[in-house]
GROMACS .gro file of C-alpha atoms in nm:
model
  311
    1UNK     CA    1  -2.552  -3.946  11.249
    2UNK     CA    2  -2.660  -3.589  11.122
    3UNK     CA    3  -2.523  -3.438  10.833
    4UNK     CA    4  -2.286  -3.146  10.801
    5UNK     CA    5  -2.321  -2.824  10.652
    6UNK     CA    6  -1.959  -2.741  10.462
    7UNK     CA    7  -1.951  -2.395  10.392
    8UNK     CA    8  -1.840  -2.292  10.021
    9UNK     CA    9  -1.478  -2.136  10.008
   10UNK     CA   10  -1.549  -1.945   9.633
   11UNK     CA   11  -1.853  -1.743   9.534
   12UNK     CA   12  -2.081  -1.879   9.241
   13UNK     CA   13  -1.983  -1.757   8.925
   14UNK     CA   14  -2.222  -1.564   8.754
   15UNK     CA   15  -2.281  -1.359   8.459
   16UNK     CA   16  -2.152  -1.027   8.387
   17UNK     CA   17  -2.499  -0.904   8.268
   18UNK     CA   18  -2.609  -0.933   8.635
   19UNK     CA   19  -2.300  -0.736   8.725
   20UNK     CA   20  -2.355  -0.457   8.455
   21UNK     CA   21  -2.640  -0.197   8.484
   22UNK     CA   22  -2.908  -0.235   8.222
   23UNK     CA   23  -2.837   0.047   8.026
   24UNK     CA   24  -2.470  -0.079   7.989
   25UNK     CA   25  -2.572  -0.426   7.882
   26UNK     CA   26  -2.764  -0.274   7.574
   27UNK     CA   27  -2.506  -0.019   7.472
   28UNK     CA   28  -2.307  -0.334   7.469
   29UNK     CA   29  -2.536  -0.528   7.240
   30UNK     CA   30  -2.561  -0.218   7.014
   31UNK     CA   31  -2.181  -0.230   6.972
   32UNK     CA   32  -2.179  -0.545   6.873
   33UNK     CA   33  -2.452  -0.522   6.612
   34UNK     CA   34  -2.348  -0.243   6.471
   35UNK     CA   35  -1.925  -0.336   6.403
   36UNK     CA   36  -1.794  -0.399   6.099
   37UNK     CA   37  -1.510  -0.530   5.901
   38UNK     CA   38  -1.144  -0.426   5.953
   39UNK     CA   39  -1.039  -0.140   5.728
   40UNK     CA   40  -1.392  -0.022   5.724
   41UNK     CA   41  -1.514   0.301   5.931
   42UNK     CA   42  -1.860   0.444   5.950
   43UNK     CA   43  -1.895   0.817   5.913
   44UNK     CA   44  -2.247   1.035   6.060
   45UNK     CA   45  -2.337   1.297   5.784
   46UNK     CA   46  -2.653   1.440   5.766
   47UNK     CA   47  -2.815   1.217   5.959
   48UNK     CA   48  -2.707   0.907   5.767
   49UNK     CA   49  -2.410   0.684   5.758
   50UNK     CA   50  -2.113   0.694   5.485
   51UNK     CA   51  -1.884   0.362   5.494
   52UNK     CA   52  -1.504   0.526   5.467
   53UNK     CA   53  -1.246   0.293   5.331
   54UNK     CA   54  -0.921   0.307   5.461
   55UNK     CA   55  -0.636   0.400   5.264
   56UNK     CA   56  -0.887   0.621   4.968
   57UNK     CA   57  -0.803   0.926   4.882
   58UNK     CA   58  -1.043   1.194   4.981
   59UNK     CA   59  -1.178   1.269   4.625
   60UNK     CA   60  -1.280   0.865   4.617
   61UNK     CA   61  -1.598   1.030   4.825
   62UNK     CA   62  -1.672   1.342   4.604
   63UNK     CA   63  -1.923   1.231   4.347
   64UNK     CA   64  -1.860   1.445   4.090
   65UNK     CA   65  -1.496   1.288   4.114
   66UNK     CA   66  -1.669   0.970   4.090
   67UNK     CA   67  -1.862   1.078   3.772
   68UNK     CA   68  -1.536   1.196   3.596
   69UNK     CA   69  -1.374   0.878   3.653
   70UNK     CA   70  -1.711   0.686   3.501
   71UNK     CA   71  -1.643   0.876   3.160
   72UNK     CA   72  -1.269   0.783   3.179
   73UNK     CA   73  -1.357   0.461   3.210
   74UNK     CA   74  -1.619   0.489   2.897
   75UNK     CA   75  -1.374   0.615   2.713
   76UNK     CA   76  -1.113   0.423   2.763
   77UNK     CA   77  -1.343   0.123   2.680
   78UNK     CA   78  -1.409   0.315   2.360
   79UNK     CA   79  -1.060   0.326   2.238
   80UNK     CA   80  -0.933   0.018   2.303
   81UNK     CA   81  -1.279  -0.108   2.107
   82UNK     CA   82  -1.197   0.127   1.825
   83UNK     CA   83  -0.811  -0.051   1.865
   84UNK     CA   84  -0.935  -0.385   1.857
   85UNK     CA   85  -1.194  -0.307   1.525
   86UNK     CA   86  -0.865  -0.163   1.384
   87UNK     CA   87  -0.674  -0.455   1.469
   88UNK     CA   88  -0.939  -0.661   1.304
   89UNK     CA   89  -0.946  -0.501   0.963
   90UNK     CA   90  -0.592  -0.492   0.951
   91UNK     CA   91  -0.627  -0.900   0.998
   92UNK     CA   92  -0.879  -0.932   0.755
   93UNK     CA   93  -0.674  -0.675   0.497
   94UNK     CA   94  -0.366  -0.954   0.514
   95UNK     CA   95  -0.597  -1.249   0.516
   96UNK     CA   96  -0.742  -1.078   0.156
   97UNK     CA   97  -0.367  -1.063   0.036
   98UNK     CA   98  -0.295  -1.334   0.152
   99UNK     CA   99  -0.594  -1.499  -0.097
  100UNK     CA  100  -0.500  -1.324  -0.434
  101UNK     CA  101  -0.285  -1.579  -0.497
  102UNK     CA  102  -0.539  -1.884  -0.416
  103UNK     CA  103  -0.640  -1.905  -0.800
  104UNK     CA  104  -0.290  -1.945  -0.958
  105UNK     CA  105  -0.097  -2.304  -0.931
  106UNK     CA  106   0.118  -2.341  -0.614
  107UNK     CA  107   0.440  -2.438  -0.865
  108UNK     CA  108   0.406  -2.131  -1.051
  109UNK     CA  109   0.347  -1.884  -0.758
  110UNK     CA  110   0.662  -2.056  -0.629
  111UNK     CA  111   0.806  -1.948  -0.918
  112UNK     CA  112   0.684  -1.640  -0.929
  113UNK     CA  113   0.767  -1.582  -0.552
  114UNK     CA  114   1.128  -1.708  -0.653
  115UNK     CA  115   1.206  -1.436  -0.952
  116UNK     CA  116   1.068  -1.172  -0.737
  117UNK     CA  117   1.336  -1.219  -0.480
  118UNK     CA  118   1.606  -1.240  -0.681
  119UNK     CA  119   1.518  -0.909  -0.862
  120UNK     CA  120   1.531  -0.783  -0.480
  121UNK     CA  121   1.863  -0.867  -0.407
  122UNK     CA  122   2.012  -0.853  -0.757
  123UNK     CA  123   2.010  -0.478  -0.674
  124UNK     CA  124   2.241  -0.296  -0.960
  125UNK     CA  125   2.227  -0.566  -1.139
  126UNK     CA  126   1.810  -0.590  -1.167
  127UNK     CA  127   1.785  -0.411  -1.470
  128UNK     CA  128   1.958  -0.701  -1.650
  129UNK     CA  129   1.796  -0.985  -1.461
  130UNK     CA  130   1.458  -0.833  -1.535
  131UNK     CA  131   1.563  -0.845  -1.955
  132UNK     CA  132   1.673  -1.206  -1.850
  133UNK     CA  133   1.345  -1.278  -1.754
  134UNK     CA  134   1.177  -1.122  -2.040
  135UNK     CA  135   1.395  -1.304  -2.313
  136UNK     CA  136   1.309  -1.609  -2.122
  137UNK     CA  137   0.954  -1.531  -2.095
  138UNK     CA  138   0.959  -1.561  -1.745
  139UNK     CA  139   0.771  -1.207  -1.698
  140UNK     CA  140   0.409  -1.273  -1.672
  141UNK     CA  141   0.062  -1.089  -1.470
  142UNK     CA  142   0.129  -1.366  -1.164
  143UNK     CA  143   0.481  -1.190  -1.094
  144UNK     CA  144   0.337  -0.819  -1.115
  145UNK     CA  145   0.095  -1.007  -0.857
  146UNK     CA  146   0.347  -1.093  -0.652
  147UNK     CA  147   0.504  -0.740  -0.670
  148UNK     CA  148   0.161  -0.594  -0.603
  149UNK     CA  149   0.141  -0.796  -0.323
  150UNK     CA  150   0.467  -0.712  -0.130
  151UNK     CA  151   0.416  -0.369  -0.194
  152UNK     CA  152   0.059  -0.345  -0.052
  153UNK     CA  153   0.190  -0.555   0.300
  154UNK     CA  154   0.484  -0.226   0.261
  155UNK     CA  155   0.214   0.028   0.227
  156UNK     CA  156   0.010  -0.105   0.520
  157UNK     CA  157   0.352  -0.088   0.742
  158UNK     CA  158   0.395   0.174   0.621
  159UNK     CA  159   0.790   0.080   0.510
  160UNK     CA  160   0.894   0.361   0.293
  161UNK     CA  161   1.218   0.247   0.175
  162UNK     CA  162   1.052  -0.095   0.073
  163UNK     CA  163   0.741   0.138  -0.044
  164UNK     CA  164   0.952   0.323  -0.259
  165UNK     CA  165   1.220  -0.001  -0.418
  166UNK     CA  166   0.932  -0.191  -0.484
  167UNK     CA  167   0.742   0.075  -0.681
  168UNK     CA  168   0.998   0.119  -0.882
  169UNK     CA  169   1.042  -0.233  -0.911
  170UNK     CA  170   0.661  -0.306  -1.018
  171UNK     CA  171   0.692   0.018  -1.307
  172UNK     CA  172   0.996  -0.156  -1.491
  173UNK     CA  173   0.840  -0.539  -1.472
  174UNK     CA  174   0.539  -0.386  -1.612
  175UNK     CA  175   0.671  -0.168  -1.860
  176UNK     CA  176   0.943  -0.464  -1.991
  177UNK     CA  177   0.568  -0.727  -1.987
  178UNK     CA  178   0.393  -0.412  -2.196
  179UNK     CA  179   0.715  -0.386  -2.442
  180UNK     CA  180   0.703  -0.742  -2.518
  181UNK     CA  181   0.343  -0.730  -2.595
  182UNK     CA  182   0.303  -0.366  -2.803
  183UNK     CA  183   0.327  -0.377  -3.138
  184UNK     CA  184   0.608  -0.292  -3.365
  185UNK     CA  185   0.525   0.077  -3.428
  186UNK     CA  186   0.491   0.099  -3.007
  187UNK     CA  187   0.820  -0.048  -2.961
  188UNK     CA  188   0.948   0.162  -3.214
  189UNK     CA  189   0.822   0.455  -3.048
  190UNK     CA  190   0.928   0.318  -2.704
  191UNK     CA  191   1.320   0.325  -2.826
  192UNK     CA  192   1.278   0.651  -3.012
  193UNK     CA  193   1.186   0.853  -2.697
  194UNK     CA  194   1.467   0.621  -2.488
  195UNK     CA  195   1.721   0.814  -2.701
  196UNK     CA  196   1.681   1.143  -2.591
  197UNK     CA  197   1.903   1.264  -2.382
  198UNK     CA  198   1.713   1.583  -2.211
  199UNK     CA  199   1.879   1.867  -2.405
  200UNK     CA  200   1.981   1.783  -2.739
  201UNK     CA  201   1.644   1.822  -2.943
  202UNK     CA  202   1.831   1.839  -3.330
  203UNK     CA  203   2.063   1.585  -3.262
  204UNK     CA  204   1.784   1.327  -3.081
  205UNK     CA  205   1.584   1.392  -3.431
  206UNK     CA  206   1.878   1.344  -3.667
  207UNK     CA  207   1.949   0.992  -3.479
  208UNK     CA  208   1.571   0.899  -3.488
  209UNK     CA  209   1.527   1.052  -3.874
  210UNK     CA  210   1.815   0.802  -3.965
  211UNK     CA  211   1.686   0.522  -3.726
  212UNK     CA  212   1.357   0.554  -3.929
  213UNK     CA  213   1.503   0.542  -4.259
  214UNK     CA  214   1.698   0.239  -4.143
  215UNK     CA  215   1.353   0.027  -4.002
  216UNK     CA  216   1.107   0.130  -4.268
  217UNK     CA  217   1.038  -0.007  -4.611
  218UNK     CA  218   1.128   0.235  -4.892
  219UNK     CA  219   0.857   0.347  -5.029
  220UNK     CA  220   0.980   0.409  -5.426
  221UNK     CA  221   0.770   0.261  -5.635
  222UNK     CA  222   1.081   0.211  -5.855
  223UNK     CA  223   1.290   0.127  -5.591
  224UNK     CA  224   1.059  -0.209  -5.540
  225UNK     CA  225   1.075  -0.313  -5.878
  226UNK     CA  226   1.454  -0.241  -5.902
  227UNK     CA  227   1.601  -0.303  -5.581
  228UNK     CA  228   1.964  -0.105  -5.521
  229UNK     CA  229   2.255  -0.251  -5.675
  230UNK     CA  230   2.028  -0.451  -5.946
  231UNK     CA  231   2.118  -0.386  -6.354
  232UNK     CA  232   1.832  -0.316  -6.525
  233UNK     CA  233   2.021  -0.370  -6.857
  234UNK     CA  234   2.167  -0.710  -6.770
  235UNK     CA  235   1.927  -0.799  -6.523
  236UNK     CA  236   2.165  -0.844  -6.250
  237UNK     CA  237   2.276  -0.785  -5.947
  238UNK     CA  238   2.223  -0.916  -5.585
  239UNK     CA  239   1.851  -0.914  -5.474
  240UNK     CA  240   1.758  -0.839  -5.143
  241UNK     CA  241   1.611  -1.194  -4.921
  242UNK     CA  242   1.231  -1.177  -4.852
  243UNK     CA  243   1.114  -0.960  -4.559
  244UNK     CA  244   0.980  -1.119  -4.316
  245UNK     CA  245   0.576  -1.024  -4.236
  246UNK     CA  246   0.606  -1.027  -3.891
  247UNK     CA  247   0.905  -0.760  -3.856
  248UNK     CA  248   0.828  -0.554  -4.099
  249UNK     CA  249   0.680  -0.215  -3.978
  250UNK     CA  250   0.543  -0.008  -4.282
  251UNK     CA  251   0.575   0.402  -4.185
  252UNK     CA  252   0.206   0.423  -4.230
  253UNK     CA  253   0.123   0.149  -3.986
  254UNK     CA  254   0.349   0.350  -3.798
  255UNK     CA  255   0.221   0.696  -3.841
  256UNK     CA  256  -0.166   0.588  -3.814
  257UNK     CA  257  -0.084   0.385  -3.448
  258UNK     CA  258   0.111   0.717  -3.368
  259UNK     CA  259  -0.164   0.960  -3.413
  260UNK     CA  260  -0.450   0.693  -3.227
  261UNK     CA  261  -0.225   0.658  -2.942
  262UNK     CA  262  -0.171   1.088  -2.933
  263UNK     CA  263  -0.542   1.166  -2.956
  264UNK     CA  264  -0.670   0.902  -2.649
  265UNK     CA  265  -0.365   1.076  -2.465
  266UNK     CA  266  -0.480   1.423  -2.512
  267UNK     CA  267  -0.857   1.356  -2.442
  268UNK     CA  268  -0.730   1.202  -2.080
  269UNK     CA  269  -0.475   1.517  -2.057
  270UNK     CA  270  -0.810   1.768  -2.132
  271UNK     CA  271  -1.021   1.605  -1.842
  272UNK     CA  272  -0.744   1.555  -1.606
  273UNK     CA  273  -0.652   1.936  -1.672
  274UNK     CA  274  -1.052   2.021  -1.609
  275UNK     CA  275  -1.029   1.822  -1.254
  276UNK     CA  276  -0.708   2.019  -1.125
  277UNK     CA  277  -0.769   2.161  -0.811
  278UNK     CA  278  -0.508   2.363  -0.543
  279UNK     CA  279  -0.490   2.069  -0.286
  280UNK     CA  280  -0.175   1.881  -0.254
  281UNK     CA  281  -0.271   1.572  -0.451
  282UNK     CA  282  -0.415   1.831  -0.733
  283UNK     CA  283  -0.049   2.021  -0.774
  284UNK     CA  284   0.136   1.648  -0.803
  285UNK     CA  285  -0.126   1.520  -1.043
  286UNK     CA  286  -0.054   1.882  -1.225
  287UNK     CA  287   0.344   1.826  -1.246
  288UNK     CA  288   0.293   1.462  -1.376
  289UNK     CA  289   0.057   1.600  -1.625
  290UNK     CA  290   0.348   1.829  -1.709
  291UNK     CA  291   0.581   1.582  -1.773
  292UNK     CA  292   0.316   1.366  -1.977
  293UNK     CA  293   0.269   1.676  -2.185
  294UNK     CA  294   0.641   1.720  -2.243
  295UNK     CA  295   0.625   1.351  -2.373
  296UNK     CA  296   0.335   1.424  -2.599
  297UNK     CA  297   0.546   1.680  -2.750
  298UNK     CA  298   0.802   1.431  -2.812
  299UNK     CA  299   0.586   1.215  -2.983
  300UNK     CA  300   0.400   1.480  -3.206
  301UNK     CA  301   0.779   1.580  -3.296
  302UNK     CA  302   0.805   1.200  -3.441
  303UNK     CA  303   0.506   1.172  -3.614
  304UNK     CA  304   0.572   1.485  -3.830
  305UNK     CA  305   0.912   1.346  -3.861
  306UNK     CA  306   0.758   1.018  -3.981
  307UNK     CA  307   0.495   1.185  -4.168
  308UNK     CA  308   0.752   1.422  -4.396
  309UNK     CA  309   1.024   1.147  -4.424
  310UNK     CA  310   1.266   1.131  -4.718
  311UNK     CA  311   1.485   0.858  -4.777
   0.00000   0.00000   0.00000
């Protein structure tokens, strides 16, 4: 039996690089090598490719654009470094408050902490609950401290209504702690100038001439070997009960404490006066000068007052 020949009803398949011209197949090639991601376009200038990105302004490509945006970006990075040093010195500045207090006893900075809010809210009334205090003895450096404190965290906020209560509060602790400590002839001096009323100079003397006459010793010899009201005849007559040393303020304790306290005052008035400049801070350190020097006078008024009295 011989075999049969069955003819083939489909042509072979073959590749469509035999069916493309050989310059086509490499063009081909060269397309494929040379694509690239989606969004990304090449650009021919000056005989070299630029890769375009879709969607960039046309600036993106201009380099001196390019280097303005690079010192942008410098000094951006430059503030928010000189915002984050600032940011650390103002943690370090409360962590430093916050540590003043470390050397006290927790109970008595409690304390402290305590009497320094309710001077806040006594408001009106904090002139009363601050004598309160003192008569108590309740007044001591740890609450100025405490004051200090508050009023630096204010500053650094920059709060000026809390700036402002506070300092006033921190002036009348301290002055009430420095009245309960001063001497006699200070405290004397202290309520002599608190009479004054601002325009009355004759009649603010005539009170503090008999004010005077009423807290010192007279000075008679006679007068201490006969007291008033005694008979020197019948050796009677009511004496007067023993003074006692501690409140007894002689005039010439008085006058001498007076005169020390008026010459370290003028030496600091003649080298702030030989500082003074015409800046800001120089014309408010001249009008509280001014006022100091309007207190000296004051004082110098009471000394010759003390000096010349009569009784």
């Amino acid at each position: 039996m011989e075999p049969k020949v069955v003819p083939l009803t489909c042509a072979p398949l073959l590749s469509s690089a035999y069916l493309l011209p050989a310059n086509a197949n490499m063009r081909r090639i060269s397309y494929f090598k040379s694509k690239t991601s989606p969004g990304v376009v090449l650009r021919r200038c000056a005989n070299k490719e630029e890769i375009l990105l879709e969607g960039m302004p046309p600036e993106y490509y201009d380099d001196e654009w390019q280097a303005r945006q690079r010192e942008k970006t410098k000094e951006l990075h430059r503030k928010r470094q000189e915002e984050e040093e600032e940011e650390e010195r103002k943690v370090a500045e409360y962590r430093e408050i916050g540590t003043r207090l470390k050397g006290y006893p927790e109970e008595e900075v409690r304390k402290a902490r305590r009497l320094v809010s309710s001077f806040i809210r006594a408001e009106e009334e904090v002139e009363e609950k601050i004598e309160e205090a003192a008569e108590k003895g309740e007044l001591t450096e740890l609450v100025l401290m405490v004051i200090w404190n508050r009023l630096d965290l204010a500053r650094r906020d920059e709060e000026k209504d809390a700036i402002r209560s506070l300092d006033l509060l921190y002036r009348r602790v301290e002055t009430e702690i420095l009245k309960r400590e001063a001497s006699l002839a200070m405290r004397l001096l202290n309520d002599l100038l608190n009479m004054h009323d601002g325009f009355d100079d004759e009649g603010w003397l005539k009170e503090c001439k008999k004010c005077m006459v009423d807290t010192f010793p007279r000075e008679d010899p006679f007068s201490i070997l006969v007291p008033a009201g005694f008979d020197i005849d019948k050796h009677q007559g009511p004496l007067p009960q023993p003074l006692e040393a501690d409140d007894t303020l002689l005039r010439v304790d008085f006058v001498r404490e007076v005169d020390t306290l008026l010459k370290e005052v003028r030496l600091e008035q003649d080298e702030a006066q030989a500082a003074q400049g015409l800046d800001p801070e120089s014309v408010a350190s001249m009008l509280k000068q001014q006022e100091k020097q309007r207190t000296i006078r004051q004082v110098e008024a009471l000394l010759d007052l003390a000096i010349n009295l009569n009784w």
